Amino acid sequence: MKKTVAYYRSSTDLQENSVTTQQHQALKYCMNNYLFLDDEYEDEYVSAKKKTIEQRKDLSRLLEDIKNDKIENLIVYKRDRLARKVEDHMLIYYLLKEKNVKVHFTSNTEYPMKYNNFAEILELMLGGMSEHEGKQINERILTTRIANFEKGMTLDKLPYGFMAVGNNEIAENEDEIKLVKFIFDEVCSGRHYSLNHLRKYMIELNYTRRGKEWKTVQIEDVIKEPMYKGMRVRTYGGQNYFREVNEHAIFKGEDSVIWDNAQDILEKMKPQRDLDNETKVEFALEDGLVCCGICHQKLEQKIRMRKGKYVGYYECKHDSVAVASDWIENRIFDKAQDFFAELMKTNLNSIFKRYWESNNKRFDKKIKDQETLIELNDKRLGRIVSKYLKIDKNVPQAISLREKMEKLKVELEINREMHSALLIEKEKSCGYPTNELKVKSNTDFFSNISDLTNDKKKEMISDIVYRIDVERYSYGVIFKHPFLELRESFDEDN
Ligand SMILES: [Zn+2]
């Protein structure tokens, strides 16, 4: 029967968990999960950065046992106990994957180890990233977003009437803008007592939104859109950022009164019960993923009436914490997309590069060592041969020289074999970055989250988000990467 084992490692770093602590956590984990611990491996006071895998006695023993199919469950505190260098980490990961070892992390902040294509990319990042790098990415994501927005390079979700051309050009859609003006005219006329009344009027006139019937929420969004009076607003890190886009304003100068009036009238247009939205409210986040930031229990998925519409909510029974589902979901999609794009853009390549370089260096050194050895043995053989040629073949010294010659020849043969084996191995192993191409095609999957089906969205978010914490005035996304966490305040409209 295959075994359940635990591995502990401590370094000389006092801040790290000691072997005793790790052992205690492993035993507790086993007890809670009905596992019987068959064996333990420990490397005490061993740095995973300075020592090679071979220099870590018990890790080598563990890997040997895994290779020999002896192990089913491996209990370990965190990834960094196994390796601190990405090349070591990946080596171990591939072995665990090949032997289908189930890895249990006793630290509850550690992202579980899985064996699929996507998990492999994550492992590369997890294995190669330091805490410092993780924090830098967080900051970079935010700063880049703000800078791009202020420079007008963010074209995320252009309002109705506009579309993106190329990378950062905004084009106007005349027909759509006409319809925007129509909506504002109708609102300001005061003819409609509700948004739904206006909506029905638009259906009568056969006005559709990109081929589909208008929804009241969409009409409301049009009326509230500040870009129609030349202003874009975004909230980053809980702060509002504005950018003037006067060239795209529909209500310029004196006309801006129209926009302001519409806001006042909108407030008075009490929406009626909307039959369309009653049909289905879909939650796009896995049940249990959104948690209460106060009591830390999962938020319940509830459907409630709000201003005559059926709206999904994530809420906590005990604390007054509640958030509209589509509101939080859209933000999570945004953040997940940013997060992943940023990781791909800045980090993965550097990890690959680092891996590639250190791998190359390691091989080059081994190859060079063999070459030196071949050269040395060649010279020794040469000396023995010339000595042998000069002496009488019948003296005992000649016999011993002959023996030495034979031995050296064998040794040289081994050296040469080793040398060519290393060259082949290097070529195989350093062909690794071709994986990069595979990885890039995976990013396409994330390029257009809003177009995905609800199930796909759920799957994707569960793959990269560990937990979402909602509090009364802010929310935080904890990504499965242990060092990545984003926190933002709610917009005032929620
Ligand atoms: Zn709560």
Short mmCIF file of C-alpha atoms and ligand atoms in Angstrom, two decimals:
data_model
loop_
_atom_site.label_atom_id
_atom_site.label_comp_id
_atom_site.label_asym_id
_atom_site.label_seq_id
_atom_site.Cartn_x
_atom_site.Cartn_y
_atom_site.Cartn_z
CA MET A 1 0.00 0.00 0.00
CA LYS A 2 1.22 3.49 -0.80
CA LYS A 3 2.18 5.71 2.09
CA THR A 4 1.11 8.99 3.58
CA VAL A 5 4.19 10.97 4.52
CA ALA A 6 5.17 14.41 5.72
CA TYR A 7 8.14 16.56 4.83
CA TYR A 8 9.53 19.30 7.10
CA ARG A 9 12.31 21.72 6.48
CA SER A 10 13.63 24.57 8.55
CA SER A 11 16.43 26.91 7.68
CA THR A 12 18.63 28.93 9.95
CA ASP A 13 16.21 31.80 9.41
CA LEU A 14 14.52 32.30 12.77
CA GLN A 15 11.38 33.70 11.19
CA GLU A 16 10.61 30.42 9.55
CA ASN A 17 8.54 27.72 11.17
CA SER A 18 10.60 25.21 13.06
CA VAL A 19 10.52 21.51 12.25
CA THR A 20 8.62 20.89 15.48
CA THR A 21 5.91 23.38 14.52
CA GLN A 22 5.61 21.89 11.05
CA GLN A 23 5.38 18.42 12.54
CA HIS A 24 2.67 19.55 14.91
CA GLN A 25 0.70 21.06 12.03
CA ALA A 26 1.10 17.89 9.96
CA LEU A 27 -0.18 15.68 12.78
CA LYS A 28 -3.13 17.96 13.36
CA TYR A 29 -3.90 17.92 9.64
CA CYS A 30 -3.76 14.11 9.58
CA MET A 31 -6.10 13.88 12.52
CA ASN A 32 -8.63 16.24 10.98
CA ASN A 33 -8.53 14.48 7.63
CA TYR A 34 -8.43 10.88 8.81
CA LEU A 35 -4.98 10.23 7.41
CA PHE A 36 -2.45 7.95 8.98
CA LEU A 37 1.08 9.26 8.87
CA ASP A 38 3.40 6.46 7.77
CA ASP A 39 6.69 8.24 7.56
CA GLU A 40 8.38 11.58 8.08
CA TYR A 41 11.25 13.27 6.28
CA GLU A 42 13.04 16.25 7.71
CA ASP A 43 15.87 18.54 6.75
CA GLU A 44 16.63 20.72 9.72
CA TYR A 45 18.61 23.95 9.31
CA VAL A 46 18.91 23.51 5.58
CA SER A 47 18.55 26.43 3.23
CA ALA A 48 16.55 25.59 0.12
CA LYS A 49 18.25 28.45 -1.68
CA LYS A 50 21.85 27.58 -0.96
CA LYS A 51 21.68 23.79 -1.03
CA THR A 52 20.90 21.67 -4.04
CA ILE A 53 18.27 18.96 -3.89
CA GLU A 54 21.06 16.36 -3.70
CA GLN A 55 22.54 18.14 -0.70
CA ARG A 56 19.24 17.86 1.17
CA LYS A 57 19.43 14.33 2.46
CA ASP A 58 15.83 13.69 3.37
CA LEU A 59 14.37 15.52 0.39
CA SER A 60 16.46 13.29 -1.87
CA ARG A 61 15.20 10.26 0.01
CA LEU A 62 11.62 11.52 -0.34
CA LEU A 63 11.97 12.10 -4.08
CA GLU A 64 13.52 8.66 -4.48
CA ASP A 65 10.54 7.10 -2.70
CA ILE A 66 8.15 9.05 -4.89
CA LYS A 67 10.00 7.84 -7.99
CA ASN A 68 9.60 4.29 -6.72
CA ASP A 69 5.82 4.73 -6.41
CA LYS A 70 5.83 4.41 -2.65
CA ILE A 71 3.91 7.58 -1.83
CA GLU A 72 0.31 8.58 -2.20
CA ASN A 73 -0.10 11.59 0.12
CA LEU A 74 2.50 14.21 0.89
CA ILE A 75 1.87 16.58 3.75
CA VAL A 76 3.88 19.75 3.79
CA TYR A 77 3.48 23.21 5.32
CA LYS A 78 3.94 25.30 2.18
CA ARG A 79 5.53 25.08 -1.23
CA ASP A 80 8.61 26.91 -0.02
CA ARG A 81 9.42 23.97 2.30
CA LEU A 82 10.06 21.85 -0.78
CA ALA A 83 11.92 24.38 -2.88
CA ARG A 84 12.79 28.01 -3.03
CA LYS A 85 14.21 28.04 -6.52
CA VAL A 86 11.86 27.84 -9.46
CA GLU A 87 13.89 25.19 -11.28
CA ASP A 88 13.89 22.94 -8.20
CA HIS A 89 10.24 23.63 -7.66
CA MET A 90 9.29 22.65 -11.19
CA LEU A 91 11.45 19.55 -11.07
CA ILE A 92 9.62 18.43 -7.94
CA TYR A 93 6.24 19.51 -9.32
CA TYR A 94 6.67 17.43 -12.48
CA LEU A 95 7.68 14.40 -10.45
CA LEU A 96 4.66 14.79 -8.14
CA LYS A 97 2.47 15.22 -11.20
CA GLU A 98 3.91 12.20 -12.96
CA LYS A 99 3.37 10.02 -9.91
CA ASN A 100 0.04 11.67 -9.13
CA VAL A 101 1.00 12.35 -5.53
CA LYS A 102 -1.68 14.19 -3.61
CA VAL A 103 -0.06 17.15 -1.89
CA HIS A 104 -1.68 18.56 1.25
CA PHE A 105 -0.55 21.96 2.48
CA THR A 106 -1.09 22.50 6.16
CA SER A 107 -0.93 26.28 5.79
CA ASN A 108 -4.44 27.36 4.90
CA THR A 109 -3.31 30.27 2.78
CA GLU A 110 -1.45 28.03 0.38
CA TYR A 111 -3.06 27.48 -2.99
CA PRO A 112 -3.63 23.73 -3.51
CA MET A 113 -1.37 21.93 -5.92
CA LYS A 114 -3.24 20.69 -8.95
CA TYR A 115 -2.18 18.88 -12.06
CA ASN A 116 -3.58 20.49 -15.19
CA ASN A 117 -2.33 22.93 -17.80
CA PHE A 118 -3.49 25.98 -16.00
CA ALA A 119 -2.18 24.76 -12.67
CA GLU A 120 1.18 24.25 -14.29
CA ILE A 121 1.39 27.92 -15.20
CA LEU A 122 0.41 28.85 -11.69
CA GLU A 123 3.04 26.53 -10.26
CA LEU A 124 5.65 28.27 -12.35
CA MET A 125 4.62 31.58 -10.88
CA LEU A 126 4.22 30.31 -7.38
CA GLY A 127 7.54 28.57 -7.45
CA GLY A 128 9.42 31.46 -8.88
CA MET A 129 8.04 34.50 -7.23
CA SER A 130 9.11 36.20 -4.09
CA GLU A 131 6.84 38.09 -1.75
CA HIS A 132 8.45 41.34 -2.79
CA GLU A 133 7.68 40.69 -6.43
CA GLY A 134 4.09 39.90 -5.57
CA LYS A 135 3.63 43.21 -3.81
CA GLN A 136 5.24 45.07 -6.66
CA ILE A 137 2.77 43.53 -9.06
CA ASN A 138 -0.14 44.74 -6.93
CA GLU A 139 1.14 48.27 -7.03
CA ARG A 140 1.98 48.10 -10.68
CA ILE A 141 -1.50 46.93 -11.59
CA LEU A 142 -3.06 49.88 -9.83
CA THR A 143 -0.59 52.50 -11.03
CA THR A 144 -0.81 51.26 -14.59
CA ARG A 145 -4.58 51.33 -14.54
CA ILE A 146 -4.69 54.86 -13.18
CA ALA A 147 -2.01 56.10 -15.57
CA ASN A 148 -3.68 54.46 -18.55
CA PHE A 149 -7.00 55.90 -17.59
CA GLU A 150 -5.62 59.40 -17.17
CA LYS A 151 -3.75 59.17 -20.44
CA GLY A 152 -6.93 58.02 -22.13
CA MET A 153 -5.51 54.62 -22.88
CA THR A 154 -8.08 52.66 -20.97
CA LEU A 155 -10.91 51.83 -23.23
CA ASP A 156 -12.53 49.40 -20.88
CA LYS A 157 -16.26 49.35 -21.28
CA LEU A 158 -16.92 52.34 -23.48
CA PRO A 159 -20.45 53.53 -23.01
CA TYR A 160 -23.17 52.99 -25.57
CA GLY A 161 -22.57 55.21 -28.58
CA PHE A 162 -18.83 54.75 -28.67
CA MET A 163 -16.49 52.07 -29.78
CA ALA A 164 -12.80 51.42 -29.66
CA VAL A 165 -10.77 51.70 -32.82
CA GLY A 166 -7.31 50.22 -32.66
CA ASN A 167 -5.62 50.51 -29.33
CA ASN A 168 -6.78 53.77 -27.87
CA GLU A 169 -8.91 55.61 -30.37
CA ILE A 170 -12.54 56.27 -29.62
CA ALA A 171 -14.98 56.33 -32.51
CA GLU A 172 -18.57 57.49 -32.39
CA ASN A 173 -21.47 55.47 -33.67
CA GLU A 174 -23.87 58.01 -35.14
CA ASP A 175 -26.95 55.84 -34.95
CA GLU A 176 -26.31 54.99 -31.34
CA ILE A 177 -25.65 58.61 -30.43
CA LYS A 178 -28.92 59.59 -32.06
CA LEU A 179 -30.62 57.06 -29.83
CA VAL A 180 -28.81 58.43 -26.77
CA LYS A 181 -30.14 61.90 -27.62
CA PHE A 182 -33.58 60.42 -28.10
CA ILE A 183 -33.48 58.83 -24.64
CA PHE A 184 -32.45 62.11 -23.02
CA ASP A 185 -35.16 64.00 -24.92
CA GLU A 186 -37.77 61.51 -23.80
CA VAL A 187 -36.61 61.61 -20.18
CA CYS A 188 -36.61 65.41 -20.12
CA SER A 189 -40.05 65.58 -21.75
CA GLY A 190 -41.48 64.11 -18.55
CA ARG A 191 -43.81 61.88 -20.58
CA HIS A 192 -42.60 58.72 -18.89
CA TYR A 193 -43.40 58.01 -15.29
CA SER A 194 -41.03 55.06 -15.20
CA LEU A 195 -38.02 53.64 -16.95
CA ASN A 196 -40.10 50.67 -17.94
CA HIS A 197 -42.65 52.98 -19.56
CA LEU A 198 -39.87 54.51 -21.62
CA ARG A 199 -38.55 51.06 -22.40
CA LYS A 200 -41.91 49.90 -23.73
CA TYR A 201 -42.17 53.03 -25.82
CA MET A 202 -38.80 52.25 -27.34
CA ILE A 203 -39.88 48.70 -28.11
CA GLU A 204 -42.97 50.07 -29.86
CA LEU A 205 -40.72 52.23 -32.00
CA ASN A 206 -38.51 49.20 -32.72
CA TYR A 207 -35.48 50.80 -31.15
CA THR A 208 -33.12 48.01 -30.21
CA ARG A 209 -29.77 47.95 -28.52
CA ARG A 210 -27.31 46.23 -30.83
CA GLY A 211 -30.05 43.96 -32.07
CA LYS A 212 -31.56 43.19 -28.68
CA GLU A 213 -34.39 44.69 -26.68
CA TRP A 214 -33.39 47.42 -24.28
CA LYS A 215 -33.43 46.61 -20.57
CA THR A 216 -34.35 49.22 -17.98
CA VAL A 217 -30.93 48.89 -16.34
CA GLN A 218 -29.30 49.72 -19.66
CA ILE A 219 -31.49 52.77 -20.14
CA GLU A 220 -30.62 53.87 -16.62
CA ASP A 221 -26.92 53.41 -17.38
CA VAL A 222 -27.25 55.59 -20.48
CA ILE A 223 -28.89 58.37 -18.51
CA LYS A 224 -26.24 58.26 -15.81
CA GLU A 225 -23.26 58.08 -18.16
CA PRO A 226 -20.99 61.11 -17.52
CA MET A 227 -19.13 60.62 -20.79
CA TYR A 228 -22.11 62.10 -22.66
CA LYS A 229 -21.26 65.40 -21.07
CA GLY A 230 -17.55 64.97 -21.64
CA MET A 231 -16.33 63.31 -18.48
CA ARG A 232 -15.05 59.87 -17.73
CA VAL A 233 -14.94 58.71 -14.13
CA ARG A 234 -13.25 55.65 -12.69
CA THR A 235 -12.60 54.47 -9.16
CA TYR A 236 -9.24 52.97 -8.35
CA GLY A 237 -8.08 52.04 -4.88
CA GLY A 238 -11.17 53.71 -3.49
CA GLN A 239 -10.45 57.03 -5.15
CA ASN A 240 -12.23 58.70 -8.04
CA TYR A 241 -10.25 59.69 -11.08
CA PHE A 242 -11.63 61.98 -13.76
CA ARG A 243 -10.66 62.58 -17.32
CA GLU A 244 -12.16 65.16 -19.62
CA VAL A 245 -13.24 63.93 -23.01
CA ASN A 246 -14.88 67.08 -24.32
CA GLU A 247 -14.27 66.07 -27.91
CA HIS A 248 -16.74 63.21 -27.38
CA ALA A 249 -19.35 65.11 -25.38
CA ILE A 250 -22.88 64.85 -26.74
CA PHE A 251 -24.21 67.59 -24.50
CA LYS A 252 -21.70 70.40 -24.79
CA GLY A 253 -21.84 73.94 -23.45
CA GLU A 254 -25.43 75.05 -22.90
CA ASP A 255 -26.69 71.57 -23.74
CA SER A 256 -25.03 70.19 -20.64
CA VAL A 257 -28.17 71.34 -18.83
CA ILE A 258 -30.02 68.53 -20.58
CA TRP A 259 -27.75 65.98 -18.96
CA ASP A 260 -28.13 67.56 -15.52
CA ASN A 261 -31.93 67.73 -15.85
CA ALA A 262 -32.13 64.12 -16.87
CA GLN A 263 -30.36 63.15 -13.62
CA ASP A 264 -33.02 64.90 -11.55
CA ILE A 265 -35.88 63.38 -13.51
CA LEU A 266 -34.31 59.93 -13.36
CA GLU A 267 -34.50 60.09 -9.57
CA LYS A 268 -38.25 60.62 -9.79
CA MET A 269 -38.89 57.89 -12.34
CA LYS A 270 -39.72 55.13 -9.93
CA PRO A 271 -39.08 51.93 -11.82
CA GLN A 272 -42.02 49.56 -12.02
CA ARG A 273 -41.75 45.87 -11.54
CA ASP A 274 -39.73 44.59 -14.39
CA LEU A 275 -40.94 41.26 -15.73
CA ASP A 276 -37.80 40.68 -17.78
CA ASN A 277 -35.52 40.63 -14.82
CA GLU A 278 -37.73 38.40 -12.77
CA THR A 279 -36.95 35.43 -14.94
CA LYS A 280 -33.44 34.71 -13.81
CA VAL A 281 -30.73 36.16 -11.70
CA GLU A 282 -27.52 34.27 -12.25
CA PHE A 283 -24.64 34.33 -9.83
CA ALA A 284 -21.29 34.24 -11.55
CA LEU A 285 -19.20 33.52 -8.48
CA GLU A 286 -18.99 30.07 -6.98
CA ASP A 287 -21.07 29.65 -3.84
CA GLY A 288 -18.73 30.12 -0.90
CA LEU A 289 -16.13 32.19 -2.73
CA VAL A 290 -17.51 35.47 -1.43
CA CYS A 291 -17.09 35.80 2.31
CA CYS A 292 -18.08 38.17 5.04
CA GLY A 293 -15.10 40.27 6.06
CA ILE A 294 -16.44 40.48 9.60
CA CYS A 295 -17.50 36.96 10.60
CA HIS A 296 -15.58 35.25 7.76
CA GLN A 297 -18.47 33.01 6.86
CA LYS A 298 -19.57 32.63 3.28
CA LEU A 299 -22.08 35.16 2.02
CA GLU A 300 -25.48 33.78 1.08
CA GLN A 301 -26.72 34.20 -2.47
CA LYS A 302 -30.09 35.94 -2.24
CA ILE A 303 -32.44 37.36 -4.85
CA ARG A 304 -34.23 40.51 -3.74
CA MET A 305 -36.42 43.24 -5.13
CA ARG A 306 -34.73 46.57 -5.45
CA LYS A 307 -36.36 49.55 -7.13
CA GLY A 308 -38.75 47.16 -8.81
CA LYS A 309 -36.04 44.93 -10.18
CA TYR A 310 -34.91 41.51 -9.16
CA VAL A 311 -31.32 41.77 -8.09
CA GLY A 312 -28.88 39.17 -6.83
CA TYR A 313 -27.11 39.86 -3.56
CA TYR A 314 -24.32 38.30 -1.61
CA GLU A 315 -25.13 38.89 2.03
CA CYS A 316 -24.31 37.94 5.60
CA LYS A 317 -27.07 37.03 8.03
CA HIS A 318 -25.19 38.22 11.10
CA ASP A 319 -23.62 41.45 9.95
CA SER A 320 -25.09 44.13 7.78
CA VAL A 321 -22.91 43.18 4.88
CA ALA A 322 -24.51 42.90 1.46
CA VAL A 323 -23.36 43.57 -2.04
CA ALA A 324 -25.20 43.46 -5.37
CA SER A 325 -24.04 40.42 -7.28
CA ASP A 326 -23.54 41.95 -10.72
CA TRP A 327 -21.72 44.89 -9.20
CA ILE A 328 -19.14 42.81 -7.35
CA GLU A 329 -18.90 40.23 -10.12
CA ASN A 330 -18.00 42.80 -12.76
CA ARG A 331 -15.33 44.21 -10.52
CA ILE A 332 -13.90 40.79 -9.78
CA PHE A 333 -13.77 40.00 -13.51
CA ASP A 334 -11.95 43.26 -14.11
CA LYS A 335 -9.43 42.59 -11.39
CA ALA A 336 -8.91 38.98 -12.39
CA GLN A 337 -8.26 40.04 -15.94
CA ASP A 338 -5.78 42.69 -14.84
CA PHE A 339 -4.13 40.34 -12.45
CA PHE A 340 -3.65 37.65 -14.98
CA ALA A 341 -2.57 39.92 -17.80
CA GLU A 342 -0.03 41.55 -15.53
CA LEU A 343 1.36 38.24 -14.35
CA MET A 344 1.65 37.05 -17.89
CA LYS A 345 3.18 40.24 -19.15
CA THR A 346 5.73 40.98 -16.50
CA ASN A 347 6.38 37.92 -14.53
CA LEU A 348 6.11 34.78 -16.49
CA ASN A 349 8.72 35.77 -19.01
CA SER A 350 11.18 36.73 -16.34
CA ILE A 351 10.58 33.45 -14.57
CA PHE A 352 11.13 31.59 -17.78
CA LYS A 353 14.20 33.62 -18.47
CA ARG A 354 15.58 33.02 -15.02
CA TYR A 355 14.84 29.34 -15.28
CA TRP A 356 16.36 29.19 -18.72
CA GLU A 357 19.50 30.99 -17.69
CA SER A 358 20.16 29.08 -14.51
CA ASN A 359 19.41 25.84 -16.25
CA ASN A 360 21.79 26.67 -19.05
CA LYS A 361 24.48 27.68 -16.59
CA ARG A 362 24.07 24.50 -14.63
CA PHE A 363 24.43 22.39 -17.74
CA ASP A 364 27.29 24.44 -19.10
CA LYS A 365 29.18 23.92 -15.88
CA LYS A 366 28.62 20.17 -15.89
CA ILE A 367 29.62 19.98 -19.54
CA LYS A 368 32.72 22.05 -18.91
CA ASP A 369 33.66 19.79 -15.99
CA GLN A 370 33.45 16.76 -18.23
CA GLU A 371 35.50 18.48 -20.91
CA THR A 372 38.21 19.31 -18.39
CA LEU A 373 38.16 15.72 -17.19
CA ILE A 374 38.44 14.39 -20.76
CA GLU A 375 41.36 16.71 -21.45
CA LEU A 376 43.10 15.68 -18.23
CA ASN A 377 42.61 11.96 -18.80
CA ASP A 378 43.71 12.33 -22.41
CA LYS A 379 46.99 13.89 -21.27
CA ARG A 380 47.52 11.24 -18.62
CA LEU A 381 46.92 8.51 -21.17
CA GLY A 382 49.37 10.19 -23.55
CA ARG A 383 52.06 10.28 -20.88
CA ILE A 384 51.54 6.62 -19.95
CA VAL A 385 51.59 5.54 -23.60
CA SER A 386 54.87 7.33 -24.32
CA LYS A 387 56.37 5.91 -21.14
CA TYR A 388 55.19 2.42 -22.10
CA LEU A 389 56.69 2.73 -25.58
CA LYS A 390 60.10 3.54 -24.14
CA ILE A 391 60.43 0.57 -21.75
CA ASP A 392 61.02 -3.13 -22.09
CA LYS A 393 57.64 -4.84 -22.46
CA ASN A 394 58.67 -7.74 -20.20
CA VAL A 395 59.36 -5.85 -16.98
CA PRO A 396 56.61 -5.78 -14.30
CA GLN A 397 56.32 -2.01 -14.69
CA ALA A 398 55.08 -2.56 -18.24
CA ILE A 399 52.24 -4.74 -16.99
CA SER A 400 51.11 -2.17 -14.47
CA LEU A 401 51.34 0.56 -17.16
CA ARG A 402 49.19 -1.56 -19.45
CA GLU A 403 46.64 -1.95 -16.69
CA LYS A 404 46.63 1.81 -16.11
CA MET A 405 46.14 2.40 -19.85
CA GLU A 406 43.14 0.07 -19.94
CA LYS A 407 41.60 1.73 -16.90
CA LEU A 408 42.07 5.21 -18.31
CA LYS A 409 40.56 4.17 -21.62
CA VAL A 410 37.43 2.95 -19.85
CA GLU A 411 37.30 6.14 -17.80
CA LEU A 412 37.64 8.26 -20.91
CA GLU A 413 34.86 6.36 -22.58
CA ILE A 414 32.61 7.03 -19.61
CA ASN A 415 33.62 10.72 -19.67
CA ARG A 416 32.73 11.01 -23.34
CA GLU A 417 29.43 9.22 -22.90
CA MET A 418 28.58 11.48 -19.99
CA HIS A 419 29.55 14.50 -22.05
CA SER A 420 27.29 13.64 -24.96
CA ALA A 421 24.49 12.62 -22.60
CA LEU A 422 24.74 16.03 -20.96
CA LEU A 423 24.60 17.76 -24.33
CA ILE A 424 21.43 15.86 -25.22
CA GLU A 425 19.97 16.50 -21.79
CA LYS A 426 20.72 20.20 -22.07
CA GLU A 427 19.04 20.43 -25.42
CA LYS A 428 15.97 18.65 -24.08
CA SER A 429 15.73 20.55 -20.87
CA CYS A 430 16.57 23.94 -22.29
CA GLY A 431 13.98 23.52 -24.95
CA TYR A 432 11.65 24.20 -22.06
CA PRO A 433 10.72 27.77 -23.01
CA THR A 434 8.69 26.43 -25.94
CA ASN A 435 6.09 26.05 -23.22
CA GLU A 436 5.87 29.80 -23.35
CA LEU A 437 3.90 29.54 -26.57
CA LYS A 438 1.43 27.22 -24.97
CA VAL A 439 1.11 29.63 -22.08
CA LYS A 440 0.44 32.57 -24.37
CA SER A 441 -2.41 30.85 -26.12
CA ASN A 442 -3.90 30.28 -22.69
CA THR A 443 -4.05 34.00 -22.07
CA ASP A 444 -6.54 34.30 -24.92
CA PHE A 445 -8.91 32.52 -22.66
CA PHE A 446 -8.81 35.53 -20.37
CA SER A 447 -8.91 38.26 -22.95
CA ASN A 448 -12.65 38.62 -23.04
CA ILE A 449 -14.15 37.57 -19.80
CA SER A 450 -17.42 39.37 -20.41
CA ASP A 451 -18.07 37.18 -23.46
CA LEU A 452 -17.75 33.96 -21.53
CA THR A 453 -20.70 31.90 -20.46
CA ASN A 454 -21.65 32.06 -16.82
CA ASP A 455 -20.22 28.61 -16.16
CA LYS A 456 -16.91 29.47 -17.81
CA LYS A 457 -16.71 32.65 -15.78
CA LYS A 458 -17.29 30.70 -12.62
CA GLU A 459 -14.62 28.21 -13.53
CA MET A 460 -12.10 30.86 -14.43
CA ILE A 461 -12.63 32.92 -11.31
CA SER A 462 -12.40 29.85 -9.10
CA ASP A 463 -9.13 29.03 -10.76
CA ILE A 464 -7.42 32.24 -9.82
CA VAL A 465 -9.33 33.75 -6.92
CA TYR A 466 -8.87 32.23 -3.50
CA ARG A 467 -11.43 34.31 -1.65
CA ILE A 468 -13.34 37.57 -1.83
CA ASP A 469 -13.86 39.36 1.44
CA VAL A 470 -16.70 41.86 1.60
CA GLU A 471 -16.97 44.41 4.36
CA ARG A 472 -19.36 47.31 4.74
CA TYR A 473 -17.30 49.83 2.85
CA SER A 474 -14.69 47.84 1.06
CA TYR A 475 -13.88 44.52 -0.44
CA GLY A 476 -10.71 42.56 -0.98
CA VAL A 477 -9.77 39.96 -3.53
CA ILE A 478 -7.28 37.36 -2.41
CA PHE A 479 -5.80 35.67 -5.39
CA LYS A 480 -4.56 32.15 -5.27
CA HIS A 481 -1.11 33.49 -5.50
CA PRO A 482 -0.18 33.78 -1.82
CA PHE A 483 1.29 37.24 -2.16
CA LEU A 484 -1.41 38.91 -4.18
CA GLU A 485 -4.24 40.76 -2.62
CA LEU A 486 -6.24 43.74 -3.78
CA ARG A 487 -8.41 45.95 -1.64
CA GLU A 488 -10.75 48.66 -2.81
CA SER A 489 -13.52 50.80 -1.41
CA PHE A 490 -17.00 50.58 -2.77
CA ASP A 491 -18.15 53.20 -5.20
CA GLU A 492 -20.70 55.50 -3.68
CA ASP A 493 -23.44 54.13 -5.93
CA ASN A 494 -23.43 50.70 -4.36
ZN ZN B 1 -20.79 38.20 8.74
#
